[in-house]
Amino acid sequence: MSKRLFGTDGLRGRVNIWPMTADVALRLGLAAGMCYRSAKRRSRVVIGKDTRLSGYVFENALAAGLLAAGMDVFLVGPLPTPAISFLTRNMRADLGVVISASHNPFHDNGIKFFDAEGFKIPDEAENRMADMVLDPEHAWKYPDAAHTGRAYKIKDAPGRYIVYLKNSFPAHLSLDGLRVVIDCANGANYKVAPLALEELGAEVVRIGTEPNGLNINYRCGSLYPEAVASKVLETRADVGLALDGDADRLIVVDEKGTVLDGDQIMALCAQDLMRKGKLPGNLLVATVMSNMALEVFMREQGGKLLRTQVGDRYVMEAMRQHGALLGGEQSGHLIFREYSTTGDGLLAALQILQIMRQRERPLSELAGQLALYPQELVNVHVDRKPPIEETPELAKAVADVEERLGGRGRVLLRYSGTEPLCRVMVEGEDEDVVRKLAHELAALVESVLG
């Protein structure tokens, strides 16, 4: 097909502009139902969403397609992406569906799928569904009228998820005496996250917990950690936690207001697990975007870092292949495979709080061991996305920059899977040189591809 339906994390785009339209969602529901329904029993699908106004559109369109295909639909309302992964497993469903555009503004939305084990479905399954959706002549194999699906609303889903989260926190510990600032980005975790922390004993300061359908991720959440940092200093909190719209990523702020990214959090958690002998092979999985300092840190701690392409689904695939229990992304997707099959911001937060409670030291001391190399990331709007290595001007420029870094830095050009962007990243020891080279390279990318 000439059109591409899925990106690196499901289907995503501007609402009411192809492909994020009701008719595409209806056909996608049909395709998913045809691919995942069982011939031997009634099949189940769990559908959750974040707080975007357009969620109603896609929830109903997807449900109609899935019901018509013969699957029973369980609607759980606004819940984090990792909660849908958990509920799909917990309810023995055949498929889980999340309606969310993660950290994007309210005018975007997206659709992603989990299989019966709670893992994001593979590219091959997405491609099979995409072929059905994009083929206007596709002949749908509808069940007869007696075998269409039923729809149910599950009202206790938030409580089930809270219990699951609390089970990842040691039973002999509590958060009594800790003041925690939580920013839920006016997104999917606006109810569950504060409640879970309060049930464990924390004093919770809430921001980003008043969604109106239009304010998700607006100047709050993981993309705007300065909001949490300011509130931490104002309230003299012990820690600040910033989630994104679907709560599968986490950015942390220490008691001094210092923002810690995914690499720093992974370093802290990996070190803790290695000390306890609970990190198989002392292996941490991250992506090509992770800072070189993380690689050096793991080596110095007696561990090793395995890199994958960008996307938490690829991190998880590598974790499963190599038996790793910890992985993630610099952006804050963190996967603790002992408990979860996908990135979970709140679950990750509980692991950090556990370390703080067990070691009784402030987060600034615990997480301050990883000094990140200067890194400059520039997003460049592009009109096309040819392979970088097949674009002579860019391939030569990358080689030139790497030579100027003298083997003590990295250059990475990669396209966004969900937006018309090329991400230009340069990393090295000298901040001024890194910034200069990144912006020079970004200007060239814009002139060639813009």
GROMACS .gro file of C-alpha atoms in nm:
model
  450
    1MET     CA    1   0.000   0.000   0.000
    2SER     CA    2   0.122   0.353  -0.073
    3LYS     CA    3  -0.007   0.494   0.255
    4ARG     CA    4   0.152   0.403   0.589
    5LEU     CA    5  -0.086   0.342   0.876
    6PHE     CA    6   0.127   0.252   1.180
    7GLY     CA    7   0.432   0.431   1.320
    8THR     CA    8   0.676   0.330   1.592
    9ASP     CA    9   0.403   0.321   1.857
   10GLY     CA   10   0.077   0.232   1.686
   11LEU     CA   11  -0.143   0.464   1.486
   12ARG     CA   12  -0.118   0.836   1.562
   13GLY     CA   13  -0.213   1.166   1.403
   14ARG     CA   14  -0.424   1.482   1.405
   15VAL     CA   15  -0.788   1.418   1.493
   16ASN     CA   16  -1.029   1.417   1.196
   17ILE     CA   17  -0.738   1.418   0.951
   18TRP     CA   18  -0.641   1.086   0.790
   19PRO     CA   19  -0.558   0.843   0.940
   20MET     CA   20  -0.707   0.957   1.273
   21THR     CA   21  -1.066   0.951   1.151
   22ALA     CA   22  -1.372   0.763   1.268
   23ASP     CA   23  -1.399   0.559   0.949
   24VAL     CA   24  -1.039   0.438   0.977
   25ALA     CA   25  -1.094   0.351   1.343
   26LEU     CA   26  -1.406   0.154   1.254
   27ARG     CA   27  -1.218  -0.044   0.988
   28LEU     CA   28  -0.926  -0.092   1.229
   29GLY     CA   29  -1.167  -0.233   1.487
   30LEU     CA   30  -1.298  -0.473   1.226
   31ALA     CA   31  -0.947  -0.575   1.122
   32ALA     CA   32  -0.833  -0.628   1.481
   33GLY     CA   33  -1.145  -0.832   1.552
   34MET     CA   34  -1.095  -1.049   1.247
   35CYS     CA   35  -0.730  -1.111   1.339
   36TYR     CA   36  -0.770  -1.176   1.711
   37ARG     CA   37  -1.112  -1.338   1.756
   38SER     CA   38  -1.112  -1.703   1.853
   39ALA     CA   39  -1.298  -1.969   1.653
   40LYS     CA   40  -1.347  -2.183   1.967
   41ARG     CA   41  -1.493  -1.939   2.222
   42ARG     CA   42  -1.618  -1.586   2.273
   43SER     CA   43  -1.327  -1.348   2.245
   44ARG     CA   44  -1.258  -1.048   2.468
   45VAL     CA   45  -1.099  -0.709   2.409
   46VAL     CA   46  -1.025  -0.441   2.671
   47ILE     CA   47  -1.042  -0.078   2.554
   48GLY     CA   48  -0.897   0.210   2.756
   49LYS     CA   49  -0.822   0.571   2.674
   50ASP     CA   50  -0.669   0.889   2.809
   51THR     CA   51  -0.858   1.213   2.878
   52ARG     CA   52  -0.870   1.367   2.527
   53LEU     CA   53  -1.209   1.487   2.411
   54SER     CA   54  -1.169   1.289   2.089
   55GLY     CA   55  -1.139   0.968   2.287
   56TYR     CA   56  -1.517   0.931   2.270
   57VAL     CA   57  -1.500   0.929   1.888
   58PHE     CA   58  -1.243   0.653   1.861
   59GLU     CA   59  -1.371   0.450   2.154
   60ASN     CA   60  -1.711   0.416   1.992
   61ALA     CA   61  -1.577   0.361   1.639
   62LEU     CA   62  -1.332   0.092   1.749
   63ALA     CA   63  -1.592  -0.076   1.967
   64ALA     CA   64  -1.838  -0.088   1.676
   65GLY     CA   65  -1.583  -0.260   1.453
   66LEU     CA   66  -1.474  -0.507   1.720
   67LEU     CA   67  -1.833  -0.592   1.812
   68ALA     CA   68  -1.926  -0.642   1.449
   69ALA     CA   69  -1.628  -0.877   1.414
   70GLY     CA   70  -1.762  -1.088   1.700
   71MET     CA   71  -1.553  -0.980   1.999
   72ASP     CA   72  -1.694  -0.886   2.339
   73VAL     CA   73  -1.575  -0.537   2.434
   74PHE     CA   74  -1.486  -0.428   2.789
   75LEU     CA   75  -1.469  -0.050   2.828
   76VAL     CA   76  -1.263   0.072   3.124
   77GLY     CA   77  -1.257   0.448   3.052
   78PRO     CA   78  -0.957   0.673   3.122
   79LEU     CA   79  -0.668   0.461   3.246
   80PRO     CA   80  -0.291   0.457   3.178
   81THR     CA   81  -0.150   0.256   2.890
   82PRO     CA   82   0.025   0.011   3.130
   83ALA     CA   83  -0.306  -0.044   3.310
   84ILE     CA   84  -0.458  -0.172   2.985
   85SER     CA   85  -0.161  -0.403   2.938
   86PHE     CA   86  -0.217  -0.536   3.291
   87LEU     CA   87  -0.596  -0.567   3.256
   88THR     CA   88  -0.564  -0.751   2.925
   89ARG     CA   89  -0.361  -1.019   3.103
   90ASN     CA   90  -0.565  -1.006   3.423
   91MET     CA   91  -0.900  -1.044   3.247
   92ARG     CA   92  -0.770  -1.318   3.016
   93ALA     CA   93  -0.859  -1.101   2.716
   94ASP     CA   94  -0.739  -1.174   2.365
   95LEU     CA   95  -0.653  -0.813   2.288
   96GLY     CA   96  -0.604  -0.477   2.459
   97VAL     CA   97  -0.655  -0.140   2.291
   98VAL     CA   98  -0.532   0.200   2.410
   99ILE     CA   99  -0.667   0.524   2.263
  100SER     CA  100  -0.401   0.784   2.330
  101ALA     CA  101  -0.140   1.006   2.169
  102SER     CA  102   0.084   0.983   2.475
  103HIS     CA  103   0.273   1.311   2.524
  104ASN     CA  104   0.121   1.486   2.219
  105PRO     CA  105  -0.124   1.781   2.244
  106PHE     CA  106  -0.499   1.725   2.275
  107HIS     CA  107  -0.564   1.772   1.902
  108ASP     CA  108  -0.375   1.449   1.830
  109ASN     CA  109  -0.484   1.099   1.916
  110GLY     CA  110  -0.366   0.745   1.857
  111ILE     CA  111  -0.446   0.376   1.879
  112LYS     CA  112  -0.216   0.097   1.995
  113PHE     CA  113  -0.269  -0.272   2.068
  114PHE     CA  114  -0.155  -0.529   2.325
  115ASP     CA  115  -0.169  -0.904   2.279
  116ALA     CA  116  -0.310  -1.151   2.532
  117GLU     CA  117   0.019  -1.152   2.727
  118GLY     CA  118   0.019  -0.774   2.757
  119PHE     CA  119   0.293  -0.710   2.503
  120LYS     CA  120   0.262  -0.461   2.219
  121ILE     CA  121   0.167  -0.650   1.907
  122PRO     CA  122   0.450  -0.710   1.656
  123ASP     CA  123   0.503  -0.523   1.331
  124GLU     CA  124   0.377  -0.824   1.134
  125ALA     CA  125   0.037  -0.810   1.308
  126GLU     CA  126   0.012  -0.435   1.252
  127ASN     CA  127   0.096  -0.481   0.886
  128ARG     CA  128  -0.170  -0.749   0.846
  129MET     CA  129  -0.435  -0.521   0.994
  130ALA     CA  130  -0.311  -0.225   0.792
  131ASP     CA  131  -0.350  -0.420   0.468
  132MET     CA  132  -0.713  -0.493   0.556
  133VAL     CA  133  -0.788  -0.133   0.656
  134LEU     CA  134  -0.625   0.024   0.352
  135ASP     CA  135  -0.778  -0.211   0.095
  136PRO     CA  136  -1.112  -0.054  -0.008
  137GLU     CA  137  -1.214  -0.385  -0.169
  138HIS     CA  138  -1.137  -0.600   0.133
  139ALA     CA  139  -1.413  -0.857   0.191
  140TRP     CA  140  -1.486  -0.870   0.563
  141LYS     CA  141  -1.577  -1.213   0.697
  142TYR     CA  142  -1.855  -1.110   0.931
  143PRO     CA  143  -1.998  -1.357   1.184
  144ASP     CA  144  -2.370  -1.424   1.173
  145ALA     CA  145  -2.607  -1.211   1.379
  146ALA     CA  146  -2.605  -1.451   1.676
  147HIS     CA  147  -2.227  -1.419   1.713
  148THR     CA  148  -2.172  -1.044   1.718
  149GLY     CA  149  -2.015  -0.912   2.040
  150ARG     CA  150  -2.153  -0.757   2.357
  151ALA     CA  151  -2.020  -0.438   2.524
  152TYR     CA  152  -1.960  -0.398   2.898
  153LYS     CA  153  -1.834  -0.116   3.121
  154ILE     CA  154  -1.587  -0.224   3.389
  155LYS     CA  155  -1.620   0.020   3.680
  156ASP     CA  156  -1.366  -0.132   3.922
  157ALA     CA  157  -1.071  -0.127   3.680
  158PRO     CA  158  -0.886   0.159   3.862
  159GLY     CA  159  -0.900  -0.034   4.190
  160ARG     CA  160  -0.763  -0.349   4.026
  161TYR     CA  161  -0.472  -0.150   3.884
  162ILE     CA  162  -0.394   0.016   4.219
  163VAL     CA  163  -0.375  -0.324   4.390
  164TYR     CA  164  -0.143  -0.449   4.115
  165LEU     CA  165   0.085  -0.145   4.159
  166LYS     CA  166   0.098  -0.177   4.536
  167ASN     CA  167   0.201  -0.541   4.499
  168SER     CA  168   0.523  -0.420   4.333
  169PHE     CA  169   0.612  -0.228   4.652
  170PRO     CA  170   0.756  -0.425   4.948
  171ALA     CA  171   0.482  -0.506   5.200
  172HIS     CA  172   0.702  -0.414   5.497
  173LEU     CA  173   0.763  -0.061   5.368
  174SER     CA  174   0.542   0.246   5.351
  175LEU     CA  175   0.574   0.603   5.225
  176ASP     CA  176   0.485   0.756   5.561
  177GLY     CA  177   0.663   1.086   5.611
  178LEU     CA  178   0.744   1.139   5.241
  179ARG     CA  179   0.603   1.443   5.064
  180VAL     CA  180   0.559   1.366   4.694
  181VAL     CA  181   0.462   1.606   4.416
  182ILE     CA  182   0.282   1.425   4.134
  183ASP     CA  183   0.207   1.583   3.796
  184CYS     CA  184  -0.036   1.370   3.598
  185ALA     CA  185  -0.033   1.591   3.285
  186ASN     CA  186  -0.414   1.617   3.306
  187GLY     CA  187  -0.399   1.272   3.156
  188ALA     CA  188  -0.496   0.911   3.208
  189ASN     CA  189  -0.346   0.871   3.557
  190TYR     CA  190  -0.510   1.177   3.713
  191LYS     CA  191  -0.711   0.962   3.957
  192VAL     CA  192  -0.506   0.648   4.009
  193ALA     CA  193  -0.157   0.790   4.069
  194PRO     CA  194  -0.241   1.017   4.366
  195LEU     CA  195  -0.462   0.751   4.523
  196ALA     CA  196  -0.198   0.479   4.496
  197LEU     CA  197   0.067   0.701   4.656
  198GLU     CA  198  -0.170   0.810   4.933
  199GLU     CA  199  -0.269   0.450   5.008
  200LEU     CA  200   0.100   0.374   5.061
  201GLY     CA  201   0.120   0.659   5.312
  202ALA     CA  202   0.269   0.949   5.115
  203GLU     CA  203   0.163   1.310   5.155
  204VAL     CA  204   0.070   1.394   4.797
  205VAL     CA  205   0.078   1.734   4.631
  206ARG     CA  206  -0.124   1.716   4.309
  207ILE     CA  207  -0.083   1.910   3.986
  208GLY     CA  208  -0.214   1.827   3.641
  209THR     CA  209  -0.511   1.637   3.786
  210GLU     CA  210  -0.798   1.842   3.646
  211PRO     CA  211  -0.851   1.723   3.287
  212ASN     CA  212  -1.112   1.895   3.071
  213GLY     CA  213  -1.052   1.708   2.746
  214LEU     CA  214  -0.839   1.986   2.601
  215ASN     CA  215  -0.559   2.045   2.854
  216ILE     CA  216  -0.379   1.709   2.843
  217ASN     CA  217   0.001   1.766   2.837
  218TYR     CA  218  -0.053   2.143   2.822
  219ARG     CA  219   0.241   2.300   3.002
  220CYS     CA  220   0.250   2.010   3.244
  221GLY     CA  221   0.366   1.651   3.270
  222SER     CA  222   0.691   1.489   3.166
  223LEU     CA  223   0.758   1.736   2.882
  224TYR     CA  224   0.740   2.027   3.127
  225PRO     CA  225   0.925   1.903   3.437
  226GLU     CA  226   0.987   2.262   3.545
  227ALA     CA  227   0.629   2.265   3.676
  228VAL     CA  228   0.707   1.980   3.916
  229ALA     CA  229   1.049   2.123   4.001
  230SER     CA  230   0.894   2.455   4.101
  231LYS     CA  231   0.631   2.284   4.318
  232VAL     CA  232   0.893   2.062   4.484
  233LEU     CA  233   1.089   2.368   4.593
  234GLU     CA  234   0.774   2.556   4.693
  235THR     CA  235   0.641   2.273   4.912
  236ARG     CA  236   0.982   2.139   5.025
  237ALA     CA  237   0.888   1.798   4.893
  238ASP     CA  238   1.115   1.495   4.897
  239VAL     CA  239   1.059   1.408   4.532
  240GLY     CA  240   0.864   1.516   4.225
  241LEU     CA  241   0.713   1.281   3.969
  242ALA     CA  242   0.603   1.390   3.622
  243LEU     CA  243   0.400   1.153   3.403
  244ASP     CA  244   0.289   1.201   3.042
  245GLY     CA  245  -0.063   1.186   2.903
  246ASP     CA  246  -0.093   0.808   2.901
  247ALA     CA  247   0.140   0.761   3.201
  248ASP     CA  248   0.381   0.516   3.043
  249ARG     CA  249   0.678   0.747   3.095
  250LEU     CA  250   0.826   0.919   3.400
  251ILE     CA  251   1.058   1.211   3.466
  252VAL     CA  252   1.176   1.260   3.825
  253VAL     CA  253   1.282   1.570   4.019
  254ASP     CA  254   1.495   1.545   4.333
  255GLU     CA  255   1.444   1.747   4.650
  256LYS     CA  256   1.673   2.023   4.518
  257GLY     CA  257   1.462   2.072   4.205
  258THR     CA  258   1.707   1.894   3.974
  259VAL     CA  259   1.541   1.714   3.684
  260LEU     CA  260   1.646   1.351   3.632
  261ASP     CA  261   1.584   1.188   3.294
  262GLY     CA  262   1.531   0.824   3.207
  263ASP     CA  263   1.903   0.749   3.184
  264GLN     CA  264   1.970   0.874   3.537
  265ILE     CA  265   1.673   0.681   3.672
  266MET     CA  266   1.786   0.362   3.496
  267ALA     CA  267   2.136   0.402   3.639
  268LEU     CA  268   1.996   0.429   3.992
  269CYS     CA  269   1.765   0.131   3.952
  270ALA     CA  270   2.025  -0.084   3.776
  271GLN     CA  271   2.280  -0.018   4.047
  272ASP     CA  272   2.027  -0.107   4.317
  273LEU     CA  273   1.928  -0.431   4.145
  274MET     CA  274   2.291  -0.529   4.088
  275ARG     CA  275   2.365  -0.475   4.456
  276LYS     CA  276   2.078  -0.707   4.544
  277GLY     CA  277   2.182  -0.965   4.284
  278LYS     CA  278   1.853  -0.920   4.102
  279LEU     CA  279   1.972  -0.800   3.760
  280PRO     CA  280   2.031  -1.110   3.543
  281GLY     CA  281   2.365  -1.087   3.369
  282ASN     CA  282   2.397  -0.735   3.510
  283LEU     CA  283   2.234  -0.634   3.181
  284LEU     CA  284   2.048  -0.310   3.115
  285VAL     CA  285   1.867  -0.252   2.785
  286ALA     CA  286   1.834   0.102   2.645
  287THR     CA  287   1.811   0.268   2.304
  288VAL     CA  288   2.055   0.444   2.076
  289MET     CA  289   1.936   0.773   2.228
  290SER     CA  290   2.070   0.696   2.576
  291ASN     CA  291   2.365   0.901   2.693
  292MET     CA  292   2.717   0.760   2.663
  293ALA     CA  293   2.758   0.822   3.035
  294LEU     CA  294   2.507   0.544   3.105
  295GLU     CA  295   2.717   0.299   2.906
  296VAL     CA  296   3.032   0.402   3.094
  297PHE     CA  297   2.847   0.384   3.428
  298MET     CA  298   2.722   0.031   3.366
  299ARG     CA  299   3.071  -0.082   3.265
  300GLU     CA  300   3.225   0.071   3.580
  301GLN     CA  301   2.961  -0.100   3.795
  302GLY     CA  302   3.041  -0.439   3.645
  303GLY     CA  303   2.739  -0.442   3.416
  304LYS     CA  304   2.673  -0.386   3.050
  305LEU     CA  305   2.438  -0.183   2.834
  306LEU     CA  306   2.262  -0.328   2.531
  307ARG     CA  307   2.125  -0.071   2.284
  308THR     CA  308   1.821  -0.106   2.057
  309GLN     CA  309   1.646   0.117   1.807
  310VAL     CA  310   1.417   0.383   1.950
  311GLY     CA  311   1.083   0.263   2.087
  312ASP     CA  312   0.994   0.089   2.411
  313ARG     CA  313   0.851  -0.204   2.215
  314TYR     CA  314   1.200  -0.272   2.076
  315VAL     CA  315   1.349  -0.241   2.423
  316MET     CA  316   1.103  -0.501   2.547
  317GLU     CA  317   1.174  -0.733   2.254
  318ALA     CA  318   1.546  -0.722   2.337
  319MET     CA  319   1.473  -0.774   2.707
  320ARG     CA  320   1.272  -1.085   2.631
  321GLN     CA  321   1.535  -1.216   2.391
  322HIS     CA  322   1.825  -1.167   2.636
  323GLY     CA  323   1.643  -1.236   2.963
  324ALA     CA  324   1.688  -0.881   3.094
  325LEU     CA  325   1.465  -0.747   3.371
  326LEU     CA  326   1.535  -0.373   3.339
  327GLY     CA  327   1.524  -0.151   3.034
  328GLY     CA  328   1.401   0.182   2.911
  329GLU     CA  329   1.448   0.503   2.722
  330GLN     CA  330   1.604   0.837   2.798
  331SER     CA  331   1.258   0.992   2.753
  332GLY     CA  332   1.134   0.814   3.065
  333HIS     CA  333   0.984   0.488   2.939
  334LEU     CA  334   1.101   0.243   3.205
  335ILE     CA  335   1.029  -0.129   3.199
  336PHE     CA  336   1.057  -0.349   3.507
  337ARG     CA  337   0.988  -0.688   3.351
  338GLU     CA  338   0.946  -0.862   3.686
  339TYR     CA  339   0.617  -0.675   3.716
  340SER     CA  340   0.517  -0.535   3.379
  341THR     CA  341   0.520  -0.602   3.006
  342THR     CA  342   0.544  -0.237   2.902
  343GLY     CA  343   0.666   0.101   3.027
  344ASP     CA  344   0.483   0.215   3.341
  345GLY     CA  345   0.557   0.558   3.487
  346LEU     CA  346   0.392   0.505   3.824
  347LEU     CA  347   0.535   0.157   3.873
  348ALA     CA  348   0.880   0.301   3.799
  349ALA     CA  349   0.816   0.577   4.051
  350LEU     CA  350   0.736   0.318   4.318
  351GLN     CA  351   1.068   0.142   4.251
  352ILE     CA  352   1.254   0.471   4.303
  353LEU     CA  353   1.058   0.548   4.620
  354GLN     CA  354   1.138   0.198   4.743
  355ILE     CA  355   1.511   0.266   4.701
  356MET     CA  356   1.479   0.600   4.881
  357ARG     CA  357   1.293   0.436   5.168
  358GLN     CA  358   1.530   0.140   5.199
  359ARG     CA  359   1.847   0.347   5.192
  360GLU     CA  360   1.708   0.650   5.379
  361ARG     CA  361   1.906   0.895   5.168
  362PRO     CA  362   1.781   1.193   4.967
  363LEU     CA  363   1.732   1.136   4.597
  364SER     CA  364   1.996   1.395   4.507
  365GLU     CA  365   2.261   1.173   4.667
  366LEU     CA  366   2.126   0.849   4.524
  367ALA     CA  367   2.085   0.968   4.164
  368GLY     CA  368   2.373   1.212   4.149
  369GLN     CA  369   2.629   0.949   4.055
  370LEU     CA  370   2.562   0.962   3.682
  371ALA     CA  371   2.714   1.275   3.526
  372LEU     CA  372   2.564   1.297   3.180
  373TYR     CA  373   2.777   1.388   2.880
  374PRO     CA  374   2.665   1.710   2.710
  375GLN     CA  375   2.403   1.620   2.452
  376GLU     CA  376   2.218   1.843   2.207
  377LEU     CA  377   1.898   1.723   2.042
  378VAL     CA  378   1.743   1.931   1.763
  379ASN     CA  379   1.412   1.844   1.597
  380VAL     CA  380   1.400   1.942   1.231
  381HIS     CA  381   1.078   1.947   1.028
  382VAL     CA  382   1.119   1.746   0.708
  383ASP     CA  383   0.904   1.693   0.400
  384ARG     CA  384   1.048   1.350   0.320
  385LYS     CA  385   1.233   1.071   0.497
  386PRO     CA  386   1.490   0.903   0.270
  387PRO     CA  387   1.742   0.671   0.438
  388ILE     CA  388   2.019   0.890   0.583
  389GLU     CA  389   2.293   0.659   0.457
  390GLU     CA  390   2.153   0.691   0.104
  391THR     CA  391   2.159   1.071   0.115
  392PRO     CA  392   2.522   1.158   0.027
  393GLU     CA  393   2.526   1.511   0.172
  394LEU     CA  394   2.395   1.393   0.508
  395ALA     CA  395   2.606   1.077   0.524
  396LYS     CA  396   2.921   1.282   0.459
  397ALA     CA  397   2.820   1.547   0.714
  398VAL     CA  398   2.766   1.283   0.983
  399ALA     CA  399   3.108   1.132   0.910
  400ASP     CA  400   3.269   1.478   0.927
  401VAL     CA  401   3.109   1.556   1.264
  402GLU     CA  402   3.215   1.220   1.406
  403GLU     CA  403   3.570   1.289   1.291
  404ARG     CA  404   3.564   1.632   1.460
  405LEU     CA  405   3.452   1.466   1.784
  406GLY     CA  406   3.765   1.253   1.769
  407GLY     CA  407   3.604   0.931   1.875
  408ARG     CA  408   3.487   1.080   2.206
  409GLY     CA  409   3.127   1.144   2.111
  410ARG     CA  410   2.832   1.027   1.904
  411VAL     CA  411   2.613   1.152   1.620
  412LEU     CA  412   2.267   1.018   1.555
  413LEU     CA  413   2.014   1.116   1.289
  414ARG     CA  414   1.678   0.942   1.307
  415TYR     CA  415   1.328   1.011   1.187
  416SER     CA  416   1.033   1.034   1.421
  417GLY     CA  417   0.790   0.748   1.369
  418THR     CA  418   0.489   0.965   1.455
  419GLU     CA  419   0.575   1.316   1.328
  420PRO     CA  420   0.738   1.474   1.017
  421LEU     CA  421   1.062   1.528   1.207
  422CYS     CA  422   1.426   1.432   1.185
  423ARG     CA  423   1.592   1.419   1.525
  424VAL     CA  424   1.953   1.538   1.517
  425MET     CA  425   2.154   1.434   1.822
  426VAL     CA  426   2.518   1.513   1.894
  427GLU     CA  427   2.695   1.406   2.212
  428GLY     CA  428   3.047   1.471   2.337
  429GLU     CA  429   3.265   1.605   2.616
  430ASP     CA  430   3.260   1.978   2.528
  431GLU     CA  431   2.912   2.135   2.560
  432ASP     CA  432   2.986   2.433   2.334
  433VAL     CA  433   3.129   2.213   2.058
  434VAL     CA  434   2.838   1.971   2.084
  435ARG     CA  435   2.580   2.249   2.056
  436LYS     CA  436   2.758   2.411   1.760
  437LEU     CA  437   2.790   2.085   1.567
  438ALA     CA  438   2.429   1.982   1.635
  439HIS     CA  439   2.287   2.307   1.501
  440GLU     CA  440   2.517   2.303   1.198
  441LEU     CA  441   2.400   1.952   1.117
  442ALA     CA  442   2.035   2.044   1.180
  443ALA     CA  443   2.061   2.336   0.937
  444LEU     CA  444   2.198   2.102   0.671
  445VAL     CA  445   1.918   1.850   0.732
  446GLU     CA  446   1.660   2.127   0.694
  447SER     CA  447   1.812   2.247   0.368
  448VAL     CA  448   1.827   1.894   0.223
  449LEU     CA  449   1.499   1.749   0.347
  450GLY     CA  450   1.286   2.049   0.446
   0.00000   0.00000   0.00000
